[in-house]
Coordinates of C-alpha atoms and ligand atoms in Angstrom, one line a residue:
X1 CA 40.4 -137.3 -81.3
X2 CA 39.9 -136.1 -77.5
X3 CA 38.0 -138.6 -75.4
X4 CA 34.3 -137.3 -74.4
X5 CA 32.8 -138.2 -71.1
X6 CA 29.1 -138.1 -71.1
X7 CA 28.6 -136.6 -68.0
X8 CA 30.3 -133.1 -66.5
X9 CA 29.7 -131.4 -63.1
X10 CA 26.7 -130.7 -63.2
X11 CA 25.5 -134.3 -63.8
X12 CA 27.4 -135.5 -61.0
X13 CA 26.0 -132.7 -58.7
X14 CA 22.2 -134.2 -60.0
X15 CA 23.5 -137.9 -59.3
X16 CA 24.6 -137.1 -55.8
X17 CA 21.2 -135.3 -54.9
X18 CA 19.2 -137.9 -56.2
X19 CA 21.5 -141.0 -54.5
X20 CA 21.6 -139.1 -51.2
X21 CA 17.8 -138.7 -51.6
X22 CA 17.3 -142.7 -52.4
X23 CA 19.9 -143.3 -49.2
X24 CA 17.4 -141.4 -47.0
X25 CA 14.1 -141.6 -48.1
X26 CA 13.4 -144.6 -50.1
X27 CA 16.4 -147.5 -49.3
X28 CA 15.8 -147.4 -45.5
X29 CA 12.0 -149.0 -46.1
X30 CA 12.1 -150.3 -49.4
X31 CA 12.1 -154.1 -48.3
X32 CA 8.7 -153.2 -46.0
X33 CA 7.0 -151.8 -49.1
X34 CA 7.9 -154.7 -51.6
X35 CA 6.3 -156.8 -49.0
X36 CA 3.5 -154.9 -48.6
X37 CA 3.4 -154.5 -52.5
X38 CA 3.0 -151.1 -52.3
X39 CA 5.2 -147.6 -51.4
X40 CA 3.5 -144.6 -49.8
X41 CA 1.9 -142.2 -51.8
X42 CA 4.2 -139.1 -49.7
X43 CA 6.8 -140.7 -51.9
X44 CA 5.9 -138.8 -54.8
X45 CA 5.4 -135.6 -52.7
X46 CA 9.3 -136.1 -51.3
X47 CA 10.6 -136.4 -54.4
X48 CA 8.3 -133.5 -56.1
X49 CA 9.8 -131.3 -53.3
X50 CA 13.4 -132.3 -53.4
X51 CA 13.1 -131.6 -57.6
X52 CA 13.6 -135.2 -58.5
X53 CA 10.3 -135.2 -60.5
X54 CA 10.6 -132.3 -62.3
X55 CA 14.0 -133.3 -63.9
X56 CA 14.0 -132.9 -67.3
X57 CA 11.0 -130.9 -67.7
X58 CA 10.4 -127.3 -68.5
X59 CA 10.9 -124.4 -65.8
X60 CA 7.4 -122.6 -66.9
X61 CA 5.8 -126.4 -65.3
X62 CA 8.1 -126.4 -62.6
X63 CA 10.6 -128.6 -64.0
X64 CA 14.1 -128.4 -64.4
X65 CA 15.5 -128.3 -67.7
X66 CA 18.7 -130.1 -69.1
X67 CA 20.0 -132.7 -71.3
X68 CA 18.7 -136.1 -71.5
X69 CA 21.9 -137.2 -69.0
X70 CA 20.3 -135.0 -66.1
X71 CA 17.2 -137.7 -66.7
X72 CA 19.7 -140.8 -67.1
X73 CA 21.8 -139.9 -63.8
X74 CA 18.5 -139.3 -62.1
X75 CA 17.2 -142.6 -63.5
X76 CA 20.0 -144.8 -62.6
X77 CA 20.1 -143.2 -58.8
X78 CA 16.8 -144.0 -58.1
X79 CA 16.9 -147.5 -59.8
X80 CA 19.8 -148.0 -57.7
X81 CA 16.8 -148.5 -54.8
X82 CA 16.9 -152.2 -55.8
X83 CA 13.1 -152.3 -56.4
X84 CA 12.0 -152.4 -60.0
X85 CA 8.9 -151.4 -58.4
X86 CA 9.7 -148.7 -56.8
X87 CA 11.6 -147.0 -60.0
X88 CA 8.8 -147.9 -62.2
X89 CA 6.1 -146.2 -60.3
X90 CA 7.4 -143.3 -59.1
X91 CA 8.6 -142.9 -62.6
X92 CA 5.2 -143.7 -63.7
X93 CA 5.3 -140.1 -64.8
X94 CA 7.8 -140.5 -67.4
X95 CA 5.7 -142.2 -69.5
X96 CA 2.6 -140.9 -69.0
X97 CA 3.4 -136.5 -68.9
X98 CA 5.9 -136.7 -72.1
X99 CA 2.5 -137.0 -74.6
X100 CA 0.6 -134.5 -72.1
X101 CA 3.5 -131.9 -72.8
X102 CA 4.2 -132.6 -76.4
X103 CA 0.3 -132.8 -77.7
X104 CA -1.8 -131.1 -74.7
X105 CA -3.1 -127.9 -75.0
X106 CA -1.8 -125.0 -72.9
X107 CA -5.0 -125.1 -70.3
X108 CA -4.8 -128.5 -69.7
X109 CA -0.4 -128.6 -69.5
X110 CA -0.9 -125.6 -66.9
X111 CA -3.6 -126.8 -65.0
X112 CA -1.7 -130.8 -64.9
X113 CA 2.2 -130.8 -65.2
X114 CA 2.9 -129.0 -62.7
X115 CA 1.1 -130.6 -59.7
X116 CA 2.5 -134.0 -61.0
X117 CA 6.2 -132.8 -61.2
X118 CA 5.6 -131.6 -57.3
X119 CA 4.1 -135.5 -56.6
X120 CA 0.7 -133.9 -55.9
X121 CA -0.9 -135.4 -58.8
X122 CA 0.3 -139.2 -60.2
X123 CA 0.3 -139.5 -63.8
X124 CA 0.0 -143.0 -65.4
X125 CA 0.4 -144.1 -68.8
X126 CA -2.8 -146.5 -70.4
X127 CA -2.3 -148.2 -73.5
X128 CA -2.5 -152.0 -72.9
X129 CA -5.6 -153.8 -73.3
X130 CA -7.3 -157.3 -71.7
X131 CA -6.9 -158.1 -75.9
X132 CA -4.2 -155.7 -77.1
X133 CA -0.7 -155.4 -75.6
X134 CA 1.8 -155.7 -78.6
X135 CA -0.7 -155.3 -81.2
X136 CA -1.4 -150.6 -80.0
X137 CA -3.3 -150.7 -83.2
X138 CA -6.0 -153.0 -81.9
X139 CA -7.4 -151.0 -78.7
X140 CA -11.1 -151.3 -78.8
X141 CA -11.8 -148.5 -75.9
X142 CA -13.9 -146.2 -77.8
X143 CA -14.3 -142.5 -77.2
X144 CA -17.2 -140.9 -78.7
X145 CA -17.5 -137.4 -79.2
X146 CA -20.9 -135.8 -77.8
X147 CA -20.7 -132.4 -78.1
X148 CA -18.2 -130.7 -75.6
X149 CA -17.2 -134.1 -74.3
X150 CA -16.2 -137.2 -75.6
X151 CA -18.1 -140.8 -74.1
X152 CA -15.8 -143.0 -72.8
X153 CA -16.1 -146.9 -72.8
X154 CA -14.0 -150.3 -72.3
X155 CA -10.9 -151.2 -70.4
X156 CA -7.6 -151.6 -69.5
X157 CA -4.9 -153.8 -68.0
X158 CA -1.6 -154.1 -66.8
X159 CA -1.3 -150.0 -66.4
X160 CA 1.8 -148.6 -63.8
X161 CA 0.3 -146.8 -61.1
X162 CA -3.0 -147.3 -62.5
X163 CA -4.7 -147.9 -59.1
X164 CA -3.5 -144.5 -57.4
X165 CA -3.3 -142.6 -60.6
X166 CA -5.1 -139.3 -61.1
X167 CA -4.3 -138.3 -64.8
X168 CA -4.1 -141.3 -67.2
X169 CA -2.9 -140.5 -70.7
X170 CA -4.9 -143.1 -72.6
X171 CA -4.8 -144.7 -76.0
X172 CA -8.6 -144.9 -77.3
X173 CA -10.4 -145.3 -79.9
X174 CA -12.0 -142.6 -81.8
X175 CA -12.2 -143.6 -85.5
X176 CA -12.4 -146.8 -87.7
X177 CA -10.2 -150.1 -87.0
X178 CA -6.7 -150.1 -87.0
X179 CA -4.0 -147.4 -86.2
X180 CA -5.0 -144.5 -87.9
X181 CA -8.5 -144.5 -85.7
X182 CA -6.4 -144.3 -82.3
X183 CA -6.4 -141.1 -79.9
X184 CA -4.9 -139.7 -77.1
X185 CA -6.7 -139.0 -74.4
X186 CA -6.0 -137.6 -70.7
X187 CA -8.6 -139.1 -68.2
X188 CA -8.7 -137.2 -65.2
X189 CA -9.7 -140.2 -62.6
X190 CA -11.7 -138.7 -60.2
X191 CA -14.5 -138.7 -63.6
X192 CA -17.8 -140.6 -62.9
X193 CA -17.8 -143.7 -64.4
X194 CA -13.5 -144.6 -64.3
X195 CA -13.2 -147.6 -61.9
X196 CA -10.7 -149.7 -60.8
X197 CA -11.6 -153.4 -60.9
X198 CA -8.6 -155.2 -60.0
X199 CA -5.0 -154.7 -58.2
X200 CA -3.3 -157.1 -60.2
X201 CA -0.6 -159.7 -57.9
X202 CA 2.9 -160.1 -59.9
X203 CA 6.1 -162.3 -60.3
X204 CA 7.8 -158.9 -59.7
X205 CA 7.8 -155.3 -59.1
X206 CA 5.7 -155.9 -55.8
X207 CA 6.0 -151.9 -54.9
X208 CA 4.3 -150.6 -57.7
X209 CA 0.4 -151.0 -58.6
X210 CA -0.4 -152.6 -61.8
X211 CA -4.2 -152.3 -62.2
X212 CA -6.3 -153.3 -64.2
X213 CA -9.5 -149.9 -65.2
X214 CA -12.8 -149.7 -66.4
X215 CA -14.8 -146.6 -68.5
X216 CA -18.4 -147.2 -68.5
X217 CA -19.4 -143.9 -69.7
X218 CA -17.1 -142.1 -69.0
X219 CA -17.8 -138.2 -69.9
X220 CA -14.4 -136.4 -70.5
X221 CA -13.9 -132.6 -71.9
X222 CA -12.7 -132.6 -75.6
X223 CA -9.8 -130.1 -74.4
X224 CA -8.4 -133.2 -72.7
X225 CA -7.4 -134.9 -76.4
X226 CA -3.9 -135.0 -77.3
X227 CA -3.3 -133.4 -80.4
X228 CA -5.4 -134.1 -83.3
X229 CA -8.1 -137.5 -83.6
X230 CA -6.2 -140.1 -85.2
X231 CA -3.1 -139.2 -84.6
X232 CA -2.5 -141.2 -80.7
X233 CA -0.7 -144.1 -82.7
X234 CA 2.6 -141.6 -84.1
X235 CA 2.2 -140.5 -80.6
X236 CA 2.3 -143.5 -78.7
X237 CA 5.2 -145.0 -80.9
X238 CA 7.1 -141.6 -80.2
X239 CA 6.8 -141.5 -76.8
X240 CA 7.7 -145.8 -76.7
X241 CA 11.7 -144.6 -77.6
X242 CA 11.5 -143.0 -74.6
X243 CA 10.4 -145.5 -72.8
X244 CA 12.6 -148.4 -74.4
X245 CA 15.5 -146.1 -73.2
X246 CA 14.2 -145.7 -69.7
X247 CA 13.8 -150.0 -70.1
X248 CA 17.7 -150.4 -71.0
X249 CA 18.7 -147.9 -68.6
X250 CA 16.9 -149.9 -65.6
X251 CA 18.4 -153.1 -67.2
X252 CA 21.6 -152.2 -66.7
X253 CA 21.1 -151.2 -63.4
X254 CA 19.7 -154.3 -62.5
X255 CA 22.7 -155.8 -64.1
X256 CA 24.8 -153.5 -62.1
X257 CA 23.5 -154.1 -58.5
X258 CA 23.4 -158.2 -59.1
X259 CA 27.3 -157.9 -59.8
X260 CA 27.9 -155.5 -56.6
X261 CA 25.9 -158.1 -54.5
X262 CA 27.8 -160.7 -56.1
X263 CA 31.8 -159.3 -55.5
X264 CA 30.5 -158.7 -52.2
X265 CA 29.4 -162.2 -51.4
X266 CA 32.0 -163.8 -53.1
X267 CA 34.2 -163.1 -50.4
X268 CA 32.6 -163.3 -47.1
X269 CA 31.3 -167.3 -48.4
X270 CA 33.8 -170.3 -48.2
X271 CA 33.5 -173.4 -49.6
X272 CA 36.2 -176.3 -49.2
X273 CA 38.2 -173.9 -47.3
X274 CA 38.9 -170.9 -49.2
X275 CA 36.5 -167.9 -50.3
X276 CA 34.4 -168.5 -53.1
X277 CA 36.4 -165.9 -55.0
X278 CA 39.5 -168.1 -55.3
X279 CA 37.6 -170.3 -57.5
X280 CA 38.4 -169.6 -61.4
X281 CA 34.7 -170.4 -62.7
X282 CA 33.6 -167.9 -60.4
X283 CA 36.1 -165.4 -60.8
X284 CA 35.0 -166.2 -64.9
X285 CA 31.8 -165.7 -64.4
X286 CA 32.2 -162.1 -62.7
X287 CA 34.2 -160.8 -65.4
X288 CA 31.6 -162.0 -67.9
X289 CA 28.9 -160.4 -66.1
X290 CA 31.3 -157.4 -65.9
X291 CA 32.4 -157.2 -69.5
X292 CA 28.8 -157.4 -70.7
X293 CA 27.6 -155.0 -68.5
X294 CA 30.4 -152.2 -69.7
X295 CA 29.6 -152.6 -73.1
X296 CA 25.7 -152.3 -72.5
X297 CA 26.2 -149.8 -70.8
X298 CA 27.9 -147.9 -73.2
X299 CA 25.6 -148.7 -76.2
X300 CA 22.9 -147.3 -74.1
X301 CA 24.9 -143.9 -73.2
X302 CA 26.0 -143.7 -77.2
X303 CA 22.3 -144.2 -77.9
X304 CA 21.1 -141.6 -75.5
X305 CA 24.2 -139.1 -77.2
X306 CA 22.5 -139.8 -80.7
X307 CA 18.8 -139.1 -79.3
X308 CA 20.6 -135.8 -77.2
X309 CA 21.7 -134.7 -80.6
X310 CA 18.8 -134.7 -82.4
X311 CA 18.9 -137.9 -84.3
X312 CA 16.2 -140.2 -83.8
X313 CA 17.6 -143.8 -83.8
X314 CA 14.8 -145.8 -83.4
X315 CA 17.0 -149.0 -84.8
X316 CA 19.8 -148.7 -82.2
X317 CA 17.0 -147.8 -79.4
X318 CA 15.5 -151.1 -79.6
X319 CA 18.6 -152.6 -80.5
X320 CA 20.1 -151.4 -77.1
X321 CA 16.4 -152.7 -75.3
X322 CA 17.0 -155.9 -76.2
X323 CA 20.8 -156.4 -75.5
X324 CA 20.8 -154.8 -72.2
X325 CA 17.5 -156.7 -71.4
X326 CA 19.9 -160.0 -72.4
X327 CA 22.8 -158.7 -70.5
X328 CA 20.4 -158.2 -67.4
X329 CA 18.7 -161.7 -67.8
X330 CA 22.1 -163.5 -68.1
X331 CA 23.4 -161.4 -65.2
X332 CA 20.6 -161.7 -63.1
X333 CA 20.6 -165.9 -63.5
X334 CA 24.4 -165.8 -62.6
X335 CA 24.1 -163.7 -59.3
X336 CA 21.7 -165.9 -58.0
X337 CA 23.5 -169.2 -58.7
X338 CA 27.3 -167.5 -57.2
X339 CA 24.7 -167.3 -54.1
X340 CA 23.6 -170.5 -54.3
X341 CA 20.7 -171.4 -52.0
X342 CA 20.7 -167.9 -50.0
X343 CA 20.2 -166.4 -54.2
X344 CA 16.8 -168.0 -53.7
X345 CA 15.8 -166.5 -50.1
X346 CA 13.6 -163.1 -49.9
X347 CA 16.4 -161.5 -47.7
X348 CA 19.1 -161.6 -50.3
X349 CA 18.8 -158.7 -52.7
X350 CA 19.6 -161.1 -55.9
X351 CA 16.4 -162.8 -55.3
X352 CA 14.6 -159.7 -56.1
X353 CA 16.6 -158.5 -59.1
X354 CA 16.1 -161.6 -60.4
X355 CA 12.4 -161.7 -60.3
X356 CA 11.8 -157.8 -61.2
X357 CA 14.1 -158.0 -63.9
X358 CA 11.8 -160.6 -66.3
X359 CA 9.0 -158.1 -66.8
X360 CA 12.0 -155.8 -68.5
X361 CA 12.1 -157.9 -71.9
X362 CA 8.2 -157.6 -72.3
X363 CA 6.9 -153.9 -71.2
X364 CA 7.7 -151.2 -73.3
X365 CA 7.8 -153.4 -76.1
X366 CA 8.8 -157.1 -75.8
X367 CA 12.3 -159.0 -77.4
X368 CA 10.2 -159.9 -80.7
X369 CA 8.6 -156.7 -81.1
X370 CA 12.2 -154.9 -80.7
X371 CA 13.3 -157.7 -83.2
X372 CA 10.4 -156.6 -85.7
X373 CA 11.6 -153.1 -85.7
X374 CA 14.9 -153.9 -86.1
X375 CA 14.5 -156.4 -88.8
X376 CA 11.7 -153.5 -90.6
X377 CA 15.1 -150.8 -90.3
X378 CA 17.9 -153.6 -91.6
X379 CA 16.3 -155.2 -94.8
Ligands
FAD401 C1 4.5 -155.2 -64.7 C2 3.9 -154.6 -66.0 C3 3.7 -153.3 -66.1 C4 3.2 -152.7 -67.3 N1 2.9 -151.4 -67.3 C5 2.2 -150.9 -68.3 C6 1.8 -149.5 -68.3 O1 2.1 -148.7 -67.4 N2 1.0 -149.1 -69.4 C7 0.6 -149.9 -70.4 O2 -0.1 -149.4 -71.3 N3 1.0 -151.2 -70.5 C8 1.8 -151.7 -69.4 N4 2.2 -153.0 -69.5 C9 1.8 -153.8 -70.6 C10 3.0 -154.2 -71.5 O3 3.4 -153.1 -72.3 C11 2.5 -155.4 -72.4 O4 2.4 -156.5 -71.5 C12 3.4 -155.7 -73.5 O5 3.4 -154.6 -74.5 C13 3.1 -157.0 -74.2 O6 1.7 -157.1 -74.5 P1 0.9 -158.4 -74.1 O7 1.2 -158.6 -72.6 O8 -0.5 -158.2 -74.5 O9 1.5 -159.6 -74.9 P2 1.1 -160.0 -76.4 O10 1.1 -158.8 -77.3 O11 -0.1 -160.8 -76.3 O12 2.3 -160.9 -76.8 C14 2.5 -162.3 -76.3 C15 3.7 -162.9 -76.9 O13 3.6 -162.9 -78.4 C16 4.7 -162.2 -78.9 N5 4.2 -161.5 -80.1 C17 3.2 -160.6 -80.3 N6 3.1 -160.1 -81.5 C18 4.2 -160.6 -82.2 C19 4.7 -160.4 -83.5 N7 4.1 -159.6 -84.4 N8 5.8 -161.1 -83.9 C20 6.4 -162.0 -83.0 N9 6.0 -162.2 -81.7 C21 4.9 -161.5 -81.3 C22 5.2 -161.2 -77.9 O14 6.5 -160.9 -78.1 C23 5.0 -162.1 -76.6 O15 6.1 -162.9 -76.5 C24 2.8 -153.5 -68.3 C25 3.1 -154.9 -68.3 C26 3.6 -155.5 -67.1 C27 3.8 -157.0 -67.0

């Protein structure tokens, strides 16, 4: 049986645009905007132009098609910034367009995808609720239907790029309890009556907004819904394997950079004369990190060849969540203590990994709710 690389030429062609685009325009300022928890908005516009955005998506939108490893070699270049915050909000997007393209009607995908693939438009994704993160099925936002619009009320938290956003895809409410009464709906955010009420201050991912939003009556067009009324939920759990790819795929990056950092350090720092690389624990402890990166790594990559195929694997998706979130934790925890006190200062990139990869095991989906689906596929 021949051995079969996941990525060819033109993968490595993407790769090399996308790192050479993080080298100039993102890695040069990145420590500046985690301080001053935010990136600029141009950011988006830079990558829209250079075609970063639109990777993945269809040419009529201004995209550029190809398999799903165009979107993981684009993924792990820009998560190789070092800021979680950074990747997640310029990749805000990626969560928020997929429903937009699948489910939108062709107005609304002509008039939106394609300013948000050229970063002229953000796109956010709004599910989570002040009382429903977890538990989709409980959104109480309610969306009315008056005529040619629908009455939007209630509220969200926690939402990527929520503050600077101006399309959210949100989850509302347009039925009776439970998940067969939850929409999708696109909320344009320059509507009267969208606000946002709080920039919310985080353990991690200091580059990115996480906002917290308000509808008080809210009038947006019925063209706007996603698909049919009652059918949001099928589309927000489709649209999570995605996501819970994107999750493992920045996990393992995370992993990655904290074991770069690490060989590095290990051999400028002495202790009792000689480099902390002649010690055995520590030499131990990078080839742990190292082994269990490789094989999470590769779980994720077989995962994303099964998805490329046409399979849907939900098991192995959350499966490959979970472990590489585990990898990332125990990886994370070990770079920091091979650094010792300088792990725990701002000016030592370990710190940051550290702190931006905790969010990793809970958005998307937490551990337990990975371990649900898992357990709901196995018995
Ligand atoms: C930085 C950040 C960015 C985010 N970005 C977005 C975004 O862009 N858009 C968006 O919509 N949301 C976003 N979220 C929200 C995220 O998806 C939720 O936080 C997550 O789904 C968990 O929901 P919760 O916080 O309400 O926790 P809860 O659902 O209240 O869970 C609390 C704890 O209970 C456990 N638990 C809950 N139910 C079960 C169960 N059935 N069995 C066992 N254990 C259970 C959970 O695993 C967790 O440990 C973001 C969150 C953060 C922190």
């Amino acid at each position: 049986m021949s051995y079969q690389e996941y990525f060819g030429e033109t993968h490595r062609l993407v790769r090399q645009t996308v790192r050479k685009f993080v080298e100039r325009e993102i890695n040069p300022y990145v420590n500046e905007w985690e301080e001053q928890g935010e990136f600029p908005r141009e950011l988006y516009r830079r990558a829209g132009e250079a075609g970063i955005l639109g990777i993945g998506y269809p040419e009529a939108f201004g995209g550029t098609e190809g398999d799903l490893f165009l979107k993981v070699a684009a993924m792990e270049e820009i998560a190789r910034c070092g800021s979680g915050g950074v990747a997640a909000g310029l990749g805000s997007l990626d969560i928020g367009l997929p429903p937009i393209l699948r489910s939108g009607g062709e107005n609304l995908k002509k008039r939106l995808i394609p300013p948000i693939l050229a970063g002229e438009k953000i796109c956010a994704l709004a599910i989570t609720e002040p009382n429903a993160g977890s538990d989709v099925g409980a959104i109480r936002t309610r969306a009315v239907q008056e005529g040619k619009v629908y009455r939007v009320n209630g509220r969200k938290t926690f939402i990527t790029s929520g503050a600077r956003a101006d399309v959210l895809t949100c989850a509302v409410r347009t039925g009776g309890p439970g998940p067969h009464g939850v929409s999708l709906l696109v909320v344009e955010t320059d509507t009267p009556g969208f606000e946002v009420t709080r920039v919310l201050k985080k353990m991690g991912w200091w580059a990115s907004d996480t906002a917290e939003l308000v509808f008080e009556d809210c009038l947006v067009p019925v063209e706007n819904l996603l698909g049919e009324e009652g059918q949001g939920f099928y589309g927000i759990m489709a649209n999570f394997q995605m996501e819970r790819l994107q999750m493992a795929l920045l996990a393992n990056m995370t992993a990655q950079l904290a074991l770069e950092e690490s060989l590095k350090y290990v051999k400028q720092r002495e202790a009792f004369g000689r480099p902390l690389e002649g010690f055995q624990v520590t030499r131990h402890k990078l080839v742990d990190m190292a082994t269990l990166i490789e094989a999470s790594r590769e779980f994720t990559y077989r995962v994303a060849a099964k998805i490329e195929a046409g399979l849907n694997p939900v098991k192995e998706i959350s499966m490959a969540k979970n472990f590489s979130c585990q990898v990332s934790d125990r990886v994370t925890y070990d770079a920091v203590q091979i650094h010792g006190g300088y792990g725990y200062m701002r000016e030592y990139l370990v710190e940051r990994l550290y702190r931006d990869n905790r969010v990793l095991s809970i958005g998307g989906g937490t551990q337990e709710i990975m371990k649900e689906i898992i357990g709901k596929l196995m018995f």
